[in-house]
PDB file of C-alpha atoms in Angstrom:
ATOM      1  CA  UNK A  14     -58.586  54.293 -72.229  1.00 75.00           C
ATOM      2  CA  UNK A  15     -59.760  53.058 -68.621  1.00 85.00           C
ATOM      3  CA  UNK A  16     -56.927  51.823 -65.843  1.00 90.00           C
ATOM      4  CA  UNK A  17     -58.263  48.705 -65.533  1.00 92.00           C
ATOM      5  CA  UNK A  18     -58.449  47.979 -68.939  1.00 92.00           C
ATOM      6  CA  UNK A  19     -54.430  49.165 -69.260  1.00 93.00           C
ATOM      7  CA  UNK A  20     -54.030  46.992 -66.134  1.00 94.00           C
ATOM      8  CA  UNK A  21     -55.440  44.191 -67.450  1.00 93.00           C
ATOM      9  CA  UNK A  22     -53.590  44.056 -70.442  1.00 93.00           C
ATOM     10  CA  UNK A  23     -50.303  44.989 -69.054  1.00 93.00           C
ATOM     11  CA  UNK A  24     -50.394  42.493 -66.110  1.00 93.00           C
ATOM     12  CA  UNK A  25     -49.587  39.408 -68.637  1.00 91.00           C
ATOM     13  CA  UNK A  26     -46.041  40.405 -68.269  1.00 94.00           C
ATOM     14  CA  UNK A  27     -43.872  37.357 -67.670  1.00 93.00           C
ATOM     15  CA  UNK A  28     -40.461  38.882 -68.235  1.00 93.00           C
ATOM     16  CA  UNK A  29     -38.839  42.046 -67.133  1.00 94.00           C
ATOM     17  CA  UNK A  30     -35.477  42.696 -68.158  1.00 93.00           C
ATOM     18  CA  UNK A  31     -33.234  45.738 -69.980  1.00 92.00           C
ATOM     19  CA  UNK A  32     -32.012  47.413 -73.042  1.00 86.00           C
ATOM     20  CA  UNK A  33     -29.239  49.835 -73.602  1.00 73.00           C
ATOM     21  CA  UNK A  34     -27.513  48.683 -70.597  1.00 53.00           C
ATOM     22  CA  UNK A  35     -24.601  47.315 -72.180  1.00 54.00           C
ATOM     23  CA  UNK A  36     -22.992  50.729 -73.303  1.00 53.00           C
ATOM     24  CA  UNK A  37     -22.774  52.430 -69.846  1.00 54.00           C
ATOM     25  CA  UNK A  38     -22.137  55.416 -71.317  1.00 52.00           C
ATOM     26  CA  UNK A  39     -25.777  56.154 -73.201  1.00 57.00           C
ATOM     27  CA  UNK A  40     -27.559  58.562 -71.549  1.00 72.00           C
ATOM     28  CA  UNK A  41     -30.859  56.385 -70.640  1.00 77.00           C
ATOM     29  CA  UNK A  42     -31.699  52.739 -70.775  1.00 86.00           C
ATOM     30  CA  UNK A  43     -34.820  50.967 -71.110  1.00 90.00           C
ATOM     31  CA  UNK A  44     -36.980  49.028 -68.790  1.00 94.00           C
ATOM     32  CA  UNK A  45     -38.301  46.424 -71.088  1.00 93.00           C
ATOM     33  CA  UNK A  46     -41.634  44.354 -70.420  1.00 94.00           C
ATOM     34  CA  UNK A  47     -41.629  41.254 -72.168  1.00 93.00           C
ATOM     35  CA  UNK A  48     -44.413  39.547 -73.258  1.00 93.00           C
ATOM     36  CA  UNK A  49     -45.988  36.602 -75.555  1.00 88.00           C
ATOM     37  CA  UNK A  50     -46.897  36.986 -78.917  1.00 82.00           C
ATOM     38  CA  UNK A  51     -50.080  35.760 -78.087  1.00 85.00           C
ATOM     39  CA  UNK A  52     -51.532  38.996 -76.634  1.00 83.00           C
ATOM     40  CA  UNK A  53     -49.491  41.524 -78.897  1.00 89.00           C
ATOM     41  CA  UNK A  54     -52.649  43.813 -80.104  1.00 89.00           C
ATOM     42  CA  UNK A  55     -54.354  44.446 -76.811  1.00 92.00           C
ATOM     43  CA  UNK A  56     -50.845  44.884 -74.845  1.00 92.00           C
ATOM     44  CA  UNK A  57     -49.773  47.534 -77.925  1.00 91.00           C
ATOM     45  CA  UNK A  58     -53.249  49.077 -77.337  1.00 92.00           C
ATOM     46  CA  UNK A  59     -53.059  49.258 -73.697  1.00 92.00           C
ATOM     47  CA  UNK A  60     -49.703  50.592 -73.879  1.00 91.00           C
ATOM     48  CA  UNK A  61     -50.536  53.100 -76.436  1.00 90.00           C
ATOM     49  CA  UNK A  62     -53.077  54.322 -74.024  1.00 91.00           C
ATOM     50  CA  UNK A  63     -51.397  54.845 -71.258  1.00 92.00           C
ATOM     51  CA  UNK A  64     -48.730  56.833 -73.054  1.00 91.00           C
ATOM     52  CA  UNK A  65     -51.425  59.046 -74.718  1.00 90.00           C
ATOM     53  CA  UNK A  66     -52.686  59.430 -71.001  1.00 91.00           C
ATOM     54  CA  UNK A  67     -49.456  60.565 -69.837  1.00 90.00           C
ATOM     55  CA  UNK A  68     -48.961  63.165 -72.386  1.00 81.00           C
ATOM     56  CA  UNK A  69     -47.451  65.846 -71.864  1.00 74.00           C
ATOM     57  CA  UNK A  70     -47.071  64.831 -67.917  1.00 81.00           C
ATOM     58  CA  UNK A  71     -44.231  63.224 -65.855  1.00 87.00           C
ATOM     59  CA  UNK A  72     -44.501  59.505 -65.169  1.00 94.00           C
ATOM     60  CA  UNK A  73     -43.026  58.108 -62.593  1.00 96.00           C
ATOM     61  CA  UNK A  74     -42.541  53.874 -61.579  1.00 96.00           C
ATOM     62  CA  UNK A  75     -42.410  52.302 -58.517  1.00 95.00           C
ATOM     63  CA  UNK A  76     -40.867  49.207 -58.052  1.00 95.00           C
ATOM     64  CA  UNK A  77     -42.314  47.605 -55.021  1.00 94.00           C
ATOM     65  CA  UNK A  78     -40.569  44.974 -53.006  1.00 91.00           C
ATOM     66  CA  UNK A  79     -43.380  42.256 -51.781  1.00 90.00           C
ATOM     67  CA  UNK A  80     -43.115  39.754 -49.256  1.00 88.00           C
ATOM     68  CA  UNK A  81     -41.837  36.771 -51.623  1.00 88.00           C
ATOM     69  CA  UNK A  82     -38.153  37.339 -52.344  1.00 88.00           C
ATOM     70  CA  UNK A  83     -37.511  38.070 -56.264  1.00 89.00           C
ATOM     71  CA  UNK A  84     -41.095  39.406 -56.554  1.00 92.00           C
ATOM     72  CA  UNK A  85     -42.160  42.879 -57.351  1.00 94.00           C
ATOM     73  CA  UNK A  86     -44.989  45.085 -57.835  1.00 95.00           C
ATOM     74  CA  UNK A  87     -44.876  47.529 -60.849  1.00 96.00           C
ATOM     75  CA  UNK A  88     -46.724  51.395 -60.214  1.00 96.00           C
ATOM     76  CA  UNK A  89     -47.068  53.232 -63.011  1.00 95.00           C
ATOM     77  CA  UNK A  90     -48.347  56.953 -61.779  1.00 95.00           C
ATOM     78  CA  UNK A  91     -48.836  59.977 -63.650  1.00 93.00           C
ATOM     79  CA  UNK A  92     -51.149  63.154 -63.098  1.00 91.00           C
ATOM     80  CA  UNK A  93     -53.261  61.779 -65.840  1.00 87.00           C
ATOM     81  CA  UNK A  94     -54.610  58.878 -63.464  1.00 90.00           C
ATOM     82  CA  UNK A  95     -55.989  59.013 -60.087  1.00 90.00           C
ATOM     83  CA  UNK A  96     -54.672  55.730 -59.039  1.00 93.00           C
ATOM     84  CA  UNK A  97     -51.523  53.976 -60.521  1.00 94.00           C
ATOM     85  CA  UNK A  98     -51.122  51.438 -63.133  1.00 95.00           C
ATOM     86  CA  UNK A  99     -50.030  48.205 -60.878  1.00 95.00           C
ATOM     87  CA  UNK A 100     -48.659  44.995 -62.237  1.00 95.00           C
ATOM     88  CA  UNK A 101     -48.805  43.268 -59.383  1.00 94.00           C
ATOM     89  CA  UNK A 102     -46.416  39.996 -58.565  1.00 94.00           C
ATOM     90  CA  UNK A 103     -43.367  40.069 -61.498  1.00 94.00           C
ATOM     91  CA  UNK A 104     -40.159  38.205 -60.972  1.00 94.00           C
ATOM     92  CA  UNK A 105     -37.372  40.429 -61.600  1.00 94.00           C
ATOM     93  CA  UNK A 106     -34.096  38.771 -61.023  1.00 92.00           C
ATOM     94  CA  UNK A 107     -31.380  40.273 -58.615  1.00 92.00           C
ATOM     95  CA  UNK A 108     -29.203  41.374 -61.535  1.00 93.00           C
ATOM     96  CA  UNK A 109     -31.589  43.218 -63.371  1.00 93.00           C
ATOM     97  CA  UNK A 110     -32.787  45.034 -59.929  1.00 93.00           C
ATOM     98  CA  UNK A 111     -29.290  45.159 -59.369  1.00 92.00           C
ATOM     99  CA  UNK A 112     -28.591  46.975 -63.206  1.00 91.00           C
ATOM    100  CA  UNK A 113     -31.211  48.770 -62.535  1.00 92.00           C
ATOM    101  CA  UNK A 114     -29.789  50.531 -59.260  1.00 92.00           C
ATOM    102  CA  UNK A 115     -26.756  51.452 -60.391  1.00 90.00           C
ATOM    103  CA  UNK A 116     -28.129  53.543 -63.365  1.00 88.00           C
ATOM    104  CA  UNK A 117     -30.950  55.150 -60.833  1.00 89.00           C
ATOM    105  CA  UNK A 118     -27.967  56.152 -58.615  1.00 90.00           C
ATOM    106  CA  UNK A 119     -25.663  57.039 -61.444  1.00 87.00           C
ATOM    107  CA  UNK A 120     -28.832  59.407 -62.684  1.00 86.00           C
ATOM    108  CA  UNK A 121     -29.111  57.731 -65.738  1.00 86.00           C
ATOM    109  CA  UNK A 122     -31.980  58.288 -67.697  1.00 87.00           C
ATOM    110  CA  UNK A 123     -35.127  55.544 -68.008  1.00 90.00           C
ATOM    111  CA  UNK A 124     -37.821  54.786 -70.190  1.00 91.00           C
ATOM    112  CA  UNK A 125     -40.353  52.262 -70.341  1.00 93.00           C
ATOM    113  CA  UNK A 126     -40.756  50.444 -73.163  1.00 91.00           C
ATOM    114  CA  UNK A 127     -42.500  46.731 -74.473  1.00 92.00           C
ATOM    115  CA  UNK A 128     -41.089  43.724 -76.645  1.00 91.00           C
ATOM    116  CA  UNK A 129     -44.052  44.129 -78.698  1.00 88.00           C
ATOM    117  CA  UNK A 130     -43.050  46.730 -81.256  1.00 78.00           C
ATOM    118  CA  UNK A 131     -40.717  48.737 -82.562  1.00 69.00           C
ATOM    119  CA  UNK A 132     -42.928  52.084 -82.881  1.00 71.00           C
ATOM    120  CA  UNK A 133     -44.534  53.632 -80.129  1.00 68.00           C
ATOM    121  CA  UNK A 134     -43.586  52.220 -77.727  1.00 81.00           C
ATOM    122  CA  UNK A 135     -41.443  54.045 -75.411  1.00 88.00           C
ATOM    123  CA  UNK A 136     -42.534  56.156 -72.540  1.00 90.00           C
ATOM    124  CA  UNK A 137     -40.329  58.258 -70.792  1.00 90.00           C
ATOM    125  CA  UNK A 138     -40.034  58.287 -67.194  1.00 93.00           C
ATOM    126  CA  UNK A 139     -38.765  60.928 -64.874  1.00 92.00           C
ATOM    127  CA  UNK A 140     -38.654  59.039 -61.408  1.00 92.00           C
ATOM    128  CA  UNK A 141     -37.799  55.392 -60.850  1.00 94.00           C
ATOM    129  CA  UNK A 142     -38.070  53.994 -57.009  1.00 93.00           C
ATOM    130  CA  UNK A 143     -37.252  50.636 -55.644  1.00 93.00           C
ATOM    131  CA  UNK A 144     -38.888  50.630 -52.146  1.00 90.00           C
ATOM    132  CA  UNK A 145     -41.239  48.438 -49.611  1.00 85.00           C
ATOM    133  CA  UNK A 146     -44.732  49.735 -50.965  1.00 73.00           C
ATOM    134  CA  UNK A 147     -48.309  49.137 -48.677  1.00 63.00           C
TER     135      UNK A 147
END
């Protein structure tokens, strides 16, 4: 499947927020994107593809401070792609940035993962960043 199709679908994101993070003590959590119903095919098939692109690699996500407080830019990259998946401009509140922190520092496992279904729809990821991005 083509980035920009992946992109496309994945950029109607209009919640980010977390799973597993009320049990401290599981070994990962999971970086949900939330999404409406309306969409739910073409975001499972985008999603879908991008894990099937990944594969047997590494992914890694970027979250990337912008210049509007509370807004971030999502970077997806993997060796499978020769530019990252970016869903650009997503509100992520201070708590869940905050959540999210602590577990990076505590070296707790992430995955990335979708409200739209229950199967196939995790995809592990190795590297998680919070930084100013160009």
């Amino acid at each position: 499947m083509d980035r920009f199709v992946i992109e496309s679908a994945l950029s109607d994101v209009n919640e980010i927020f977390l799973s597993g993070v009320e049990n401290s003590t599981l070994e990962q959590f999971g970086i949900v994107l939330g999404f409406k119903a309306t969409n739910t095919d073409q975001v499972l098939n985008a999603f879908i593809g991008l894990k099937d692109i990944i594969c047997e690699n590494s992914a890694q996500l970027a979250i990337c401070k912008t210049r509007l407080t509370g807004i971030y830019d999502l970077e997806i990259k993997t060796e499978g792609l020769d530019e990252p998946i970016r869903i650009m401009n997503k509100a992520i509140d201070n708590e869940t940035l905050g959540a999210i922190e602590d577990r990076i520092n505590n070296n707790q496992g992430v995955v990335l993962t979708t409200n739209v279904s229950e199967e196939d729809n995790i995809i592990s990821i190795s590297e998680v960043q919070i930084k100013a991005c160009d």
